[in-house]
Amino acid sequence: MFRMYPIQYSLPHSRIPQAWYNILPDLPKPLAPVLHPGTLKPIGPDDLAPLFPLSLILQEVSAEREIEIPEEVRLVYGQWRPTPLFRARRLEKFLDTPAKIYYKYEGVSPAGSHKPNTAVAQAYYNKKEGTKRLATETGAGQWGSSLAMACAFFDLECTVYMVRVSYDQKPYRRALMEAFGASVAASPSDTTESGRAVLAQDPQSNGSLGIAISEAVEVAAKDPNTKYALGSVLNHVLLHQTVIGLEAKEQMSLAGDDPDVIVGCTGGGSNFAGLVMPYLSSKIKGQSSARVIAVEPAACPSLTKGRFTYDFGDTGHLTPLVKMFTLGSTFMPPGIHAGGLRYHGMAPLVSHVKELGLVEAIAVQQLEAFAAGIQFARAEGILPAPEANHAIAGVFREAVRAKEEGKPTTILFNLCGHGHFDMQAYIDYQAGKLQNYDYPAEEIAMALAGLPATS
Ligand SMILES: *Cc1c(COP(=O)(O)O)cnc(C)c1O
């Protein structure tokens, strides 16, 4: 007899969160201040005003635990939120594990990932404060297409610097951005001083997020009508992503479960933070003892091999200094297929909670990640983004551990996006062309040697 069991826990539209969750006031130890690179003094709102609208600058340092989501933003969210939470029953069976595995699926957004959660909010606040154009960087193209879409919704121009290796590997993402009306340049480009400086040294440069950020920041700093938008790392970006965890908490209680292990992949840290920050709130209050695990690529291991110190957010050294786990701002990660995970640093907030021992971190190779992603697709029918494959590899390790220890474990992870625009990566993987990269110790040592002196 065919027996039905629940696999999806959905919430009605009315349960889209009314407010984002800001962890800053709940931290047991405050975040280190952001420093001006010249004076090494903490920066103020005026220093950031050329780059961001005031409302986002205020969110960056807000002491309010709950920050109301504007109605216009909730209306756009309503097209795909609340996103579904699934129990991966077939995957559990395949892994023959006593663990229960749940995943929050952010791939149902029009751009196919969690990124529109903040793109829509950033476009809204910029429009409200009179910005005409947004300049940004993109790695794999997920952020660029999300911001391009949000700019189309709010009638803003959008200029995207796309990391060269992704520009070449992912022509469909570029086409999507252009369809939304954005203009896209391969980075390093010859349209900015920062881009030209890199090209002068290495005309074949693969590019990196650090370089693309320099280009976009430069463009925004030079044009009063243009502001800069970042798709990860900053506090306000992580804040906007907390809708993921707020919904997940409610859905997990519908399922009658509470996670023992929470997993997400980390590039700049935003999808991970979006899922876990609302849970860390319970952990800080002593109401949860869940293990929280960040999974990063072994080829770009900021949390597991980086140093917790002040560094620039970009390669051209135009940004303020932030305290974070970093591999050095000039580090050039290998051209792995998880383009969204190729950033030299980690969000200051995620770095801080790692330093406080509230979260753990592991690094996985891309072959392990893709093998896990393919198994996931066969069990669940969703082909994950290469970035998400890293989280899935982490989940597999925990499911195996639960089996070995014979321990019933409830695992929750963030399936941050689908991989429909990443088919070349899957073609290469199936053809045996993907390779693991050794930990690039020498390049990292070199990049770390160039850290700014702050003490
Ligand atoms: C951008 C992106 C990432 C990496 O960014 P985070 O800020 O670490 O979330 C991961 N997964 C997907 C699908 C992305 O688009």
Tab-separated table of C-alpha atoms and ligand atoms in Angstrom:
chain	number	residue	atom	x	y	z
A	1	MET	CA	0.000	0.000	0.000
A	2	PHE	CA	1.278	3.479	-0.901
A	3	ARG	CA	1.507	5.495	2.278
A	4	MET	CA	1.548	9.317	2.108
A	5	TYR	CA	3.882	11.189	4.365
A	6	PRO	CA	4.573	14.904	4.564
A	7	ILE	CA	7.590	16.121	2.636
A	8	GLN	CA	6.791	19.798	2.261
A	9	TYR	CA	6.038	22.308	5.001
A	10	SER	CA	4.571	25.411	3.430
A	11	LEU	CA	3.527	28.675	4.980
A	12	PRO	CA	0.823	31.012	3.658
A	13	HIS	CA	1.717	34.434	2.211
A	14	SER	CA	0.623	36.062	5.426
A	15	ARG	CA	3.602	34.400	7.155
A	16	ILE	CA	6.250	36.262	5.169
A	17	PRO	CA	8.197	37.834	8.060
A	18	GLN	CA	7.224	41.409	8.994
A	19	ALA	CA	10.762	42.229	10.141
A	20	TRP	CA	14.323	41.085	9.508
A	21	TYR	CA	16.283	39.777	12.507
A	22	ASN	CA	19.362	41.817	13.448
A	23	ILE	CA	21.744	39.828	15.641
A	24	LEU	CA	24.006	42.805	16.486
A	25	PRO	CA	22.290	43.720	19.804
A	26	ASP	CA	22.270	40.048	20.892
A	27	LEU	CA	25.973	39.346	20.359
A	28	PRO	CA	27.788	38.381	23.577
A	29	LYS	CA	30.705	40.536	22.404
A	30	PRO	CA	30.330	43.490	20.016
A	31	LEU	CA	31.583	43.419	16.456
A	32	ALA	CA	34.948	45.140	15.830
A	33	PRO	CA	34.464	48.578	14.226
A	34	VAL	CA	35.023	49.202	10.520
A	35	LEU	CA	38.182	51.321	10.083
A	36	HIS	CA	39.128	54.086	7.687
A	37	PRO	CA	42.150	52.793	5.752
A	38	GLY	CA	43.991	56.125	6.003
A	39	THR	CA	43.382	57.191	9.623
A	40	LEU	CA	42.694	53.691	11.051
A	41	LYS	CA	39.872	55.341	13.049
A	42	PRO	CA	36.350	53.890	13.033
A	43	ILE	CA	34.415	55.222	10.061
A	44	GLY	CA	31.134	57.130	10.322
A	45	PRO	CA	28.046	57.304	8.097
A	46	ASP	CA	29.578	60.195	6.084
A	47	ASP	CA	32.453	58.004	4.932
A	48	LEU	CA	30.026	55.529	3.376
A	49	ALA	CA	27.556	58.069	1.972
A	50	PRO	CA	29.118	58.166	-1.528
A	51	LEU	CA	28.568	54.403	-1.830
A	52	PHE	CA	25.302	53.561	-0.064
A	53	PRO	CA	21.937	55.189	0.703
A	54	LEU	CA	21.572	56.317	4.318
A	55	SER	CA	18.932	53.723	5.224
A	56	LEU	CA	21.338	50.898	4.395
A	57	ILE	CA	24.223	52.607	6.227
A	58	LEU	CA	22.018	52.824	9.320
A	59	GLN	CA	21.032	49.161	9.011
A	60	GLU	CA	24.734	48.320	8.892
A	61	VAL	CA	25.171	49.478	12.510
A	62	SER	CA	21.632	49.251	13.833
A	63	ALA	CA	21.015	48.325	17.482
A	64	GLU	CA	17.387	47.360	16.779
A	65	ARG	CA	16.730	43.641	17.070
A	66	GLU	CA	13.876	43.754	14.568
A	67	ILE	CA	13.980	45.907	11.454
A	68	GLU	CA	10.662	46.282	9.686
A	69	ILE	CA	10.500	45.023	6.113
A	70	PRO	CA	8.935	47.765	3.948
A	71	GLU	CA	5.566	46.792	2.486
A	72	GLU	CA	6.864	47.337	-1.104
A	73	VAL	CA	9.627	44.800	-0.431
A	74	ARG	CA	7.247	42.277	1.165
A	75	LEU	CA	4.995	42.573	-1.889
A	76	VAL	CA	7.877	41.599	-4.179
A	77	TYR	CA	8.943	38.823	-1.782
A	78	GLY	CA	5.379	37.501	-2.093
A	79	GLN	CA	6.097	36.316	-5.641
A	80	TRP	CA	8.223	33.447	-4.242
A	81	ARG	CA	8.146	33.684	-0.443
A	82	PRO	CA	7.674	31.989	1.930
A	83	THR	CA	9.990	29.507	0.221
A	84	PRO	CA	9.310	25.805	0.813
A	85	LEU	CA	10.953	23.636	3.448
A	86	PHE	CA	11.286	20.001	2.429
A	87	ARG	CA	12.079	16.810	4.265
A	88	ALA	CA	14.487	14.841	2.045
A	89	ARG	CA	12.973	11.404	2.651
A	90	ARG	CA	14.362	9.776	-0.494
A	91	LEU	CA	17.809	11.152	0.244
A	92	GLU	CA	17.659	9.798	3.805
A	93	LYS	CA	16.774	6.400	2.378
A	94	PHE	CA	19.586	6.552	-0.161
A	95	LEU	CA	22.102	7.455	2.544
A	96	ASP	CA	20.635	4.762	4.805
A	97	THR	CA	20.961	7.118	7.726
A	98	PRO	CA	18.955	7.456	10.942
A	99	ALA	CA	19.261	11.237	10.433
A	100	LYS	CA	16.273	13.304	9.352
A	101	ILE	CA	17.314	15.758	6.656
A	102	TYR	CA	15.415	18.987	5.989
A	103	TYR	CA	16.242	21.664	3.463
A	104	LYS	CA	15.039	25.194	2.921
A	105	TYR	CA	14.844	25.804	-0.830
A	106	GLU	CA	15.768	29.298	-2.032
A	107	GLY	CA	15.992	28.278	-5.704
A	108	VAL	CA	12.310	29.116	-6.234
A	109	SER	CA	13.071	32.832	-6.601
A	110	PRO	CA	12.930	34.121	-10.199
A	111	ALA	CA	16.745	34.448	-10.305
A	112	GLY	CA	17.139	30.946	-8.849
A	113	SER	CA	18.864	31.707	-5.542
A	114	HIS	CA	18.629	33.515	-2.205
A	115	LYS	CA	20.209	36.679	-3.671
A	116	PRO	CA	16.953	38.500	-4.567
A	117	ASN	CA	16.131	38.686	-0.821
A	118	THR	CA	18.662	41.491	-0.501
A	119	ALA	CA	18.727	42.714	-4.132
A	120	VAL	CA	15.076	43.759	-3.888
A	121	ALA	CA	15.620	45.513	-0.547
A	122	GLN	CA	18.740	47.341	-1.771
A	123	ALA	CA	17.085	48.478	-5.001
A	124	TYR	CA	14.057	49.693	-3.017
A	125	TYR	CA	16.067	51.835	-0.550
A	126	ASN	CA	18.248	53.249	-3.337
A	127	LYS	CA	15.222	54.225	-5.409
A	128	LYS	CA	13.608	55.838	-2.390
A	129	GLU	CA	16.713	57.970	-1.775
A	130	GLY	CA	17.093	59.122	-5.385
A	131	THR	CA	19.817	56.840	-6.770
A	132	LYS	CA	19.713	56.562	-10.584
A	133	ARG	CA	22.141	53.694	-11.174
A	134	LEU	CA	23.623	50.806	-9.184
A	135	ALA	CA	27.098	49.423	-9.875
A	136	THR	CA	28.058	45.990	-8.650
A	137	GLU	CA	30.271	42.957	-9.078
A	138	THR	CA	29.229	39.389	-9.710
A	139	GLY	CA	31.062	36.078	-9.474
A	140	ALA	CA	28.965	33.271	-10.860
A	141	GLY	CA	26.332	35.725	-12.078
A	142	GLN	CA	23.728	34.929	-9.420
A	143	TRP	CA	24.108	38.283	-7.723
A	144	GLY	CA	24.317	40.220	-10.973
A	145	SER	CA	21.115	38.685	-12.298
A	146	SER	CA	19.301	39.207	-8.988
A	147	LEU	CA	20.286	42.867	-8.826
A	148	ALA	CA	19.530	43.368	-12.524
A	149	MET	CA	16.033	42.001	-11.900
A	150	ALA	CA	15.512	44.179	-8.813
A	151	CYS	CA	16.725	47.259	-10.720
A	152	ALA	CA	14.215	46.480	-13.470
A	153	PHE	CA	11.426	46.304	-10.845
A	154	PHE	CA	12.384	49.679	-9.329
A	155	ASP	CA	13.413	51.418	-12.565
A	156	LEU	CA	17.137	51.814	-11.843
A	157	GLU	CA	20.063	51.418	-14.236
A	158	CYS	CA	22.452	48.596	-13.425
A	159	THR	CA	26.138	48.119	-14.326
A	160	VAL	CA	27.700	44.760	-13.498
A	161	TYR	CA	31.401	43.814	-13.379
A	162	MET	CA	31.486	40.068	-13.909
A	163	VAL	CA	34.554	38.041	-12.901
A	164	ARG	CA	36.321	37.067	-16.145
A	165	VAL	CA	36.373	33.307	-15.541
A	166	SER	CA	32.582	33.263	-14.987
A	167	TYR	CA	31.971	35.632	-17.888
A	168	ASP	CA	33.628	32.996	-20.097
A	169	GLN	CA	32.139	29.922	-18.326
A	170	LYS	CA	28.593	31.232	-17.891
A	171	PRO	CA	27.353	33.135	-20.971
A	172	TYR	CA	23.711	32.387	-20.071
A	173	ARG	CA	23.929	34.265	-16.782
A	174	ARG	CA	25.257	37.257	-18.664
A	175	ALA	CA	22.415	36.976	-21.169
A	176	LEU	CA	19.938	36.920	-18.286
A	177	MET	CA	21.407	40.102	-16.779
A	178	GLU	CA	21.224	41.805	-20.164
A	179	ALA	CA	17.649	40.623	-20.637
A	180	PHE	CA	16.809	42.409	-17.358
A	181	GLY	CA	18.410	45.532	-18.845
A	182	ALA	CA	21.815	45.579	-17.102
A	183	SER	CA	25.100	46.319	-18.836
A	184	VAL	CA	27.782	43.728	-18.147
A	185	ALA	CA	31.582	44.027	-18.416
A	186	ALA	CA	34.151	41.276	-17.917
A	187	SER	CA	36.378	42.100	-14.941
A	188	PRO	CA	39.207	43.083	-14.926
A	189	SER	CA	38.062	45.584	-17.561
A	190	ASP	CA	39.774	48.543	-19.168
A	191	THR	CA	36.936	50.869	-18.099
A	192	THR	CA	38.319	51.566	-14.587
A	193	GLU	CA	41.683	52.448	-13.071
A	194	SER	CA	41.566	49.374	-10.817
A	195	GLY	CA	40.829	47.107	-13.775
A	196	ARG	CA	43.572	48.616	-15.916
A	197	ALA	CA	46.088	48.237	-13.075
A	198	VAL	CA	45.405	44.485	-12.865
A	199	LEU	CA	45.492	44.035	-16.658
A	200	ALA	CA	48.840	45.817	-16.840
A	201	GLN	CA	50.317	43.171	-14.520
A	202	ASP	CA	48.437	40.174	-15.914
A	203	PRO	CA	46.614	40.609	-19.238
A	204	GLN	CA	45.245	37.033	-18.927
A	205	SER	CA	43.830	37.564	-15.414
A	206	ASN	CA	40.925	35.231	-14.485
A	207	GLY	CA	39.586	38.048	-12.370
A	208	SER	CA	38.291	37.686	-8.837
A	209	LEU	CA	35.483	39.083	-6.732
A	210	GLY	CA	38.036	41.349	-5.030
A	211	ILE	CA	38.959	42.951	-8.356
A	212	ALA	CA	35.373	43.265	-9.578
A	213	ILE	CA	34.417	44.949	-6.281
A	214	SER	CA	37.189	47.532	-6.789
A	215	GLU	CA	35.838	48.342	-10.245
A	216	ALA	CA	32.236	48.750	-9.102
A	217	VAL	CA	33.220	50.802	-6.022
A	218	GLU	CA	35.370	53.070	-8.177
A	219	VAL	CA	32.511	53.731	-10.605
A	220	ALA	CA	30.116	54.529	-7.741
A	221	ALA	CA	32.614	56.762	-5.929
A	222	LYS	CA	33.163	58.856	-9.075
A	223	ASP	CA	29.502	59.381	-10.045
A	224	PRO	CA	27.084	61.143	-7.656
A	225	ASN	CA	24.067	59.443	-9.292
A	226	THR	CA	25.526	55.962	-8.935
A	227	LYS	CA	25.655	53.921	-5.754
A	228	TYR	CA	27.306	50.613	-5.075
A	229	ALA	CA	25.507	47.386	-4.159
A	230	LEU	CA	27.165	44.331	-2.619
A	231	GLY	CA	25.608	40.866	-2.757
A	232	SER	CA	27.147	39.454	0.424
A	233	VAL	CA	29.561	40.170	3.323
A	234	LEU	CA	28.037	43.392	4.734
A	235	ASN	CA	25.782	43.384	7.814
A	236	HIS	CA	22.768	44.808	5.959
A	237	VAL	CA	23.009	42.086	3.304
A	238	LEU	CA	23.096	39.340	5.932
A	239	LEU	CA	20.217	41.077	7.697
A	240	HIS	CA	17.995	40.925	4.601
A	241	GLN	CA	18.722	37.209	4.253
A	242	THR	CA	17.360	36.397	7.719
A	243	VAL	CA	13.907	35.876	6.184
A	244	ILE	CA	15.298	32.416	5.325
A	245	GLY	CA	15.941	31.372	8.919
A	246	LEU	CA	12.856	33.106	10.330
A	247	GLU	CA	10.627	31.145	7.966
A	248	ALA	CA	12.614	27.933	8.484
A	249	LYS	CA	12.122	28.115	12.255
A	250	GLU	CA	8.377	28.328	11.824
A	251	GLN	CA	8.366	25.511	9.249
A	252	MET	CA	10.515	23.258	11.446
A	253	SER	CA	7.981	23.653	14.226
A	254	LEU	CA	5.190	22.744	11.752
A	255	ALA	CA	7.224	19.605	11.085
A	256	GLY	CA	7.465	19.037	14.834
A	257	ASP	CA	11.256	18.983	14.765
A	258	ASP	CA	14.170	21.051	15.957
A	259	PRO	CA	17.531	20.838	14.163
A	260	ASP	CA	20.577	19.376	15.963
A	261	VAL	CA	22.834	20.317	13.060
A	262	ILE	CA	22.446	23.324	10.740
A	263	VAL	CA	24.517	23.543	7.562
A	264	GLY	CA	25.127	26.141	4.868
A	265	CYS	CA	27.802	26.906	2.289
A	266	THR	CA	29.862	30.062	2.669
A	267	GLY	CA	31.312	32.339	0.019
A	268	GLY	CA	30.838	35.766	1.569
A	269	GLY	CA	28.549	34.289	4.215
A	270	SER	CA	25.100	35.671	3.376
A	271	ASN	CA	22.968	32.589	2.691
A	272	PHE	CA	24.574	30.826	5.648
A	273	ALA	CA	23.919	33.791	7.926
A	274	GLY	CA	20.377	34.108	6.584
A	275	LEU	CA	19.551	30.604	7.720
A	276	VAL	CA	21.555	30.429	10.933
A	277	MET	CA	21.364	33.886	12.586
A	278	PRO	CA	17.802	33.349	13.889
A	279	TYR	CA	18.988	30.011	15.327
A	280	LEU	CA	22.099	31.594	16.844
A	281	SER	CA	19.753	33.940	18.660
A	282	SER	CA	18.339	30.880	20.484
A	283	LYS	CA	21.831	29.475	20.965
A	284	ILE	CA	23.083	32.695	22.584
A	285	LYS	CA	20.103	32.591	24.965
A	286	GLY	CA	20.945	28.991	25.872
A	287	GLN	CA	17.742	27.694	24.263
A	288	SER	CA	19.469	25.601	21.611
A	289	SER	CA	22.600	23.492	21.492
A	290	ALA	CA	22.491	22.926	17.726
A	291	ARG	CA	25.834	22.566	15.972
A	292	VAL	CA	26.078	25.129	13.192
A	293	ILE	CA	28.442	24.294	10.320
A	294	ALA	CA	29.767	26.513	7.533
A	295	VAL	CA	31.063	24.622	4.500
A	296	GLU	CA	33.589	26.313	2.225
A	297	PRO	CA	35.639	25.180	-0.784
A	298	ALA	CA	39.110	23.798	-0.043
A	299	ALA	CA	40.419	25.998	-2.873
A	300	CYS	CA	39.331	29.224	-1.119
A	301	PRO	CA	39.301	28.360	2.594
A	302	SER	CA	38.936	31.696	4.395
A	303	LEU	CA	37.219	30.403	7.560
A	304	THR	CA	39.358	27.289	8.002
A	305	LYS	CA	42.758	28.577	6.862
A	306	GLY	CA	42.489	32.360	6.861
A	307	ARG	CA	43.577	34.821	9.516
A	308	PHE	CA	41.099	36.783	11.687
A	309	THR	CA	42.348	40.311	11.185
A	310	TYR	CA	41.657	43.656	9.523
A	311	ASP	CA	41.787	43.570	5.739
A	312	PHE	CA	40.443	45.311	2.671
A	313	GLY	CA	37.259	44.006	1.086
A	314	ASP	CA	38.681	44.435	-2.406
A	315	THR	CA	41.895	43.916	-4.333
A	316	GLY	CA	42.336	47.561	-5.366
A	317	HIS	CA	42.168	48.739	-1.714
A	318	LEU	CA	39.337	51.226	-2.173
A	319	THR	CA	37.126	49.840	0.632
A	320	PRO	CA	37.370	50.436	4.393
A	321	LEU	CA	39.128	47.848	6.566
A	322	VAL	CA	36.945	45.204	8.173
A	323	LYS	CA	37.906	42.576	10.721
A	324	MET	CA	37.270	39.179	9.201
A	325	PHE	CA	38.759	35.810	8.359
A	326	THR	CA	40.782	36.571	5.238
A	327	LEU	CA	43.213	34.930	2.854
A	328	GLY	CA	44.587	38.355	1.912
A	329	SER	CA	42.902	40.803	-0.450
A	330	THR	CA	45.237	39.996	-3.360
A	331	PHE	CA	44.625	36.228	-3.137
A	332	MET	CA	43.486	34.834	-6.498
A	333	PRO	CA	41.405	31.714	-5.917
A	334	PRO	CA	41.673	28.876	-8.470
A	335	GLY	CA	38.889	28.878	-11.110
A	336	ILE	CA	36.616	26.399	-9.322
A	337	HIS	CA	33.068	26.046	-10.620
A	338	ALA	CA	31.401	27.343	-7.480
A	339	GLY	CA	32.033	30.919	-8.613
A	340	GLY	CA	30.001	32.358	-5.748
A	341	LEU	CA	32.425	30.915	-3.206
A	342	ARG	CA	35.563	32.531	-4.626
A	343	TYR	CA	35.999	35.463	-2.224
A	344	HIS	CA	39.166	36.126	-0.215
A	345	GLY	CA	37.333	37.113	2.965
A	346	MET	CA	34.304	36.184	5.020
A	347	ALA	CA	31.501	38.406	6.311
A	348	PRO	CA	32.659	40.172	9.518
A	349	LEU	CA	29.523	38.896	11.296
A	350	VAL	CA	30.089	35.277	10.265
A	351	SER	CA	33.801	35.633	11.126
A	352	HIS	CA	32.861	37.034	14.538
A	353	VAL	CA	30.454	34.236	15.482
A	354	LYS	CA	33.058	31.712	14.301
A	355	GLU	CA	35.671	33.375	16.524
A	356	LEU	CA	33.179	33.249	19.435
A	357	GLY	CA	32.788	29.506	18.912
A	358	LEU	CA	29.104	29.741	17.982
A	359	VAL	CA	29.705	28.099	14.587
A	360	GLU	CA	32.149	25.538	13.161
A	361	ALA	CA	33.673	25.487	9.681
A	362	ILE	CA	34.884	22.770	7.329
A	363	ALA	CA	36.382	22.844	3.820
A	364	VAL	CA	35.495	20.357	1.055
A	365	GLN	CA	36.973	19.683	-2.383
A	366	GLN	CA	34.828	20.278	-5.459
A	367	LEU	CA	34.774	16.602	-6.518
A	368	GLU	CA	33.248	15.598	-3.184
A	369	ALA	CA	30.801	18.489	-3.531
A	370	PHE	CA	29.672	17.544	-7.042
A	371	ALA	CA	29.346	13.849	-6.165
A	372	ALA	CA	27.034	14.835	-3.297
A	373	GLY	CA	25.091	17.263	-5.505
A	374	ILE	CA	24.467	14.589	-8.157
A	375	GLN	CA	23.211	12.144	-5.517
A	376	PHE	CA	20.987	14.855	-4.129
A	377	ALA	CA	19.539	15.526	-7.606
A	378	ARG	CA	18.800	11.831	-8.121
A	379	ALA	CA	17.055	11.588	-4.771
A	380	GLU	CA	15.224	14.924	-4.673
A	381	GLY	CA	14.892	16.007	-8.310
A	382	ILE	CA	16.498	19.405	-7.806
A	383	LEU	CA	19.881	20.013	-9.438
A	384	PRO	CA	21.723	22.235	-6.951
A	385	ALA	CA	23.946	25.215	-7.694
A	386	PRO	CA	27.646	24.235	-7.452
A	387	GLU	CA	27.894	26.421	-4.330
A	388	ALA	CA	25.046	24.510	-2.675
A	389	ASN	CA	26.810	21.236	-3.463
A	390	HIS	CA	29.349	22.175	-0.801
A	391	ALA	CA	26.612	22.389	1.838
A	392	ILE	CA	25.228	19.050	0.651
A	393	ALA	CA	28.671	17.445	0.993
A	394	GLY	CA	28.714	18.717	4.569
A	395	VAL	CA	25.261	17.231	5.163
A	396	PHE	CA	26.403	13.861	3.778
A	397	ARG	CA	29.293	13.821	6.243
A	398	GLU	CA	26.888	14.503	9.115
A	399	ALA	CA	24.425	11.858	7.881
A	400	VAL	CA	27.237	9.294	7.780
A	401	ARG	CA	28.339	10.315	11.241
A	402	ALA	CA	24.782	9.870	12.552
A	403	LYS	CA	24.765	6.371	11.064
A	404	GLU	CA	28.156	5.447	12.516
A	405	GLU	CA	27.197	6.737	15.926
A	406	GLY	CA	23.691	5.259	15.636
A	407	LYS	CA	22.399	8.635	16.713
A	408	PRO	CA	19.049	10.067	15.604
A	409	THR	CA	20.009	13.511	14.338
A	410	THR	CA	17.935	16.228	12.730
A	411	ILE	CA	19.841	18.095	10.038
A	412	LEU	CA	18.672	21.321	8.405
A	413	PHE	CA	20.490	22.913	5.487
A	414	ASN	CA	20.047	25.757	3.063
A	415	LEU	CA	19.656	24.764	-0.579
A	416	CYS	CA	20.590	28.281	-1.636
A	417	GLY	CA	19.995	27.904	-5.367
A	418	HIS	CA	19.425	25.629	-8.330
A	419	GLY	CA	22.112	24.854	-10.890
A	420	HIS	CA	20.212	25.323	-14.147
A	421	PHE	CA	22.629	28.019	-15.275
A	422	ASP	CA	25.623	25.924	-14.253
A	423	MET	CA	25.199	23.014	-16.647
A	424	GLN	CA	28.715	23.451	-18.046
A	425	ALA	CA	30.038	22.614	-14.584
A	426	TYR	CA	27.950	19.435	-14.584
A	427	ILE	CA	29.037	18.572	-18.146
A	428	ASP	CA	32.662	18.958	-17.067
A	429	TYR	CA	32.060	16.934	-13.917
A	430	GLN	CA	30.355	14.059	-15.772
A	431	ALA	CA	33.177	14.087	-18.356
A	432	GLY	CA	35.716	13.683	-15.552
A	433	LYS	CA	37.210	17.102	-16.262
A	434	LEU	CA	36.779	18.674	-12.844
A	435	GLN	CA	39.764	18.478	-10.558
A	436	ASN	CA	40.457	19.057	-6.910
A	437	TYR	CA	42.753	21.912	-6.008
A	438	ASP	CA	45.314	21.563	-3.286
A	439	TYR	CA	45.149	24.155	-0.606
A	440	PRO	CA	46.999	27.000	-2.359
A	441	ALA	CA	49.350	27.542	0.609
A	442	GLU	CA	51.998	29.546	-1.205
A	443	GLU	CA	49.646	32.034	-2.821
A	444	ILE	CA	47.811	32.489	0.458
A	445	ALA	CA	51.060	33.085	2.341
A	446	MET	CA	51.978	35.705	-0.237
A	447	ALA	CA	48.611	37.434	-0.031
A	448	LEU	CA	48.682	37.349	3.793
A	449	ALA	CA	52.134	38.940	3.794
A	450	GLY	CA	50.502	41.992	2.196
A	451	LEU	CA	47.910	42.517	4.949
A	452	PRO	CA	47.520	46.164	5.999
A	453	ALA	CA	49.263	47.124	9.245
A	454	THR	CA	46.591	48.097	11.786
A	455	SER	CA	48.369	47.826	15.121
B	1	LIG	C1	26.264	33.964	-4.259
B	1	LIG	C2	25.940	32.605	-3.922
B	1	LIG	C3	26.598	31.934	-2.869
B	1	LIG	C4	27.701	32.543	-2.064
B	1	LIG	O1	27.388	33.702	-1.378
B	1	LIG	P1	27.017	33.734	0.158
B	1	LIG	O2	26.988	35.175	0.467
B	1	LIG	O3	28.091	33.010	0.905
B	1	LIG	O4	25.703	33.094	0.297
B	1	LIG	C5	26.204	30.660	-2.566
B	1	LIG	N1	25.247	30.040	-3.266
B	1	LIG	C6	24.598	30.626	-4.281
B	1	LIG	C7	23.538	29.876	-5.006
B	1	LIG	C8	24.924	31.925	-4.642
B	1	LIG	O5	24.268	32.520	-5.633
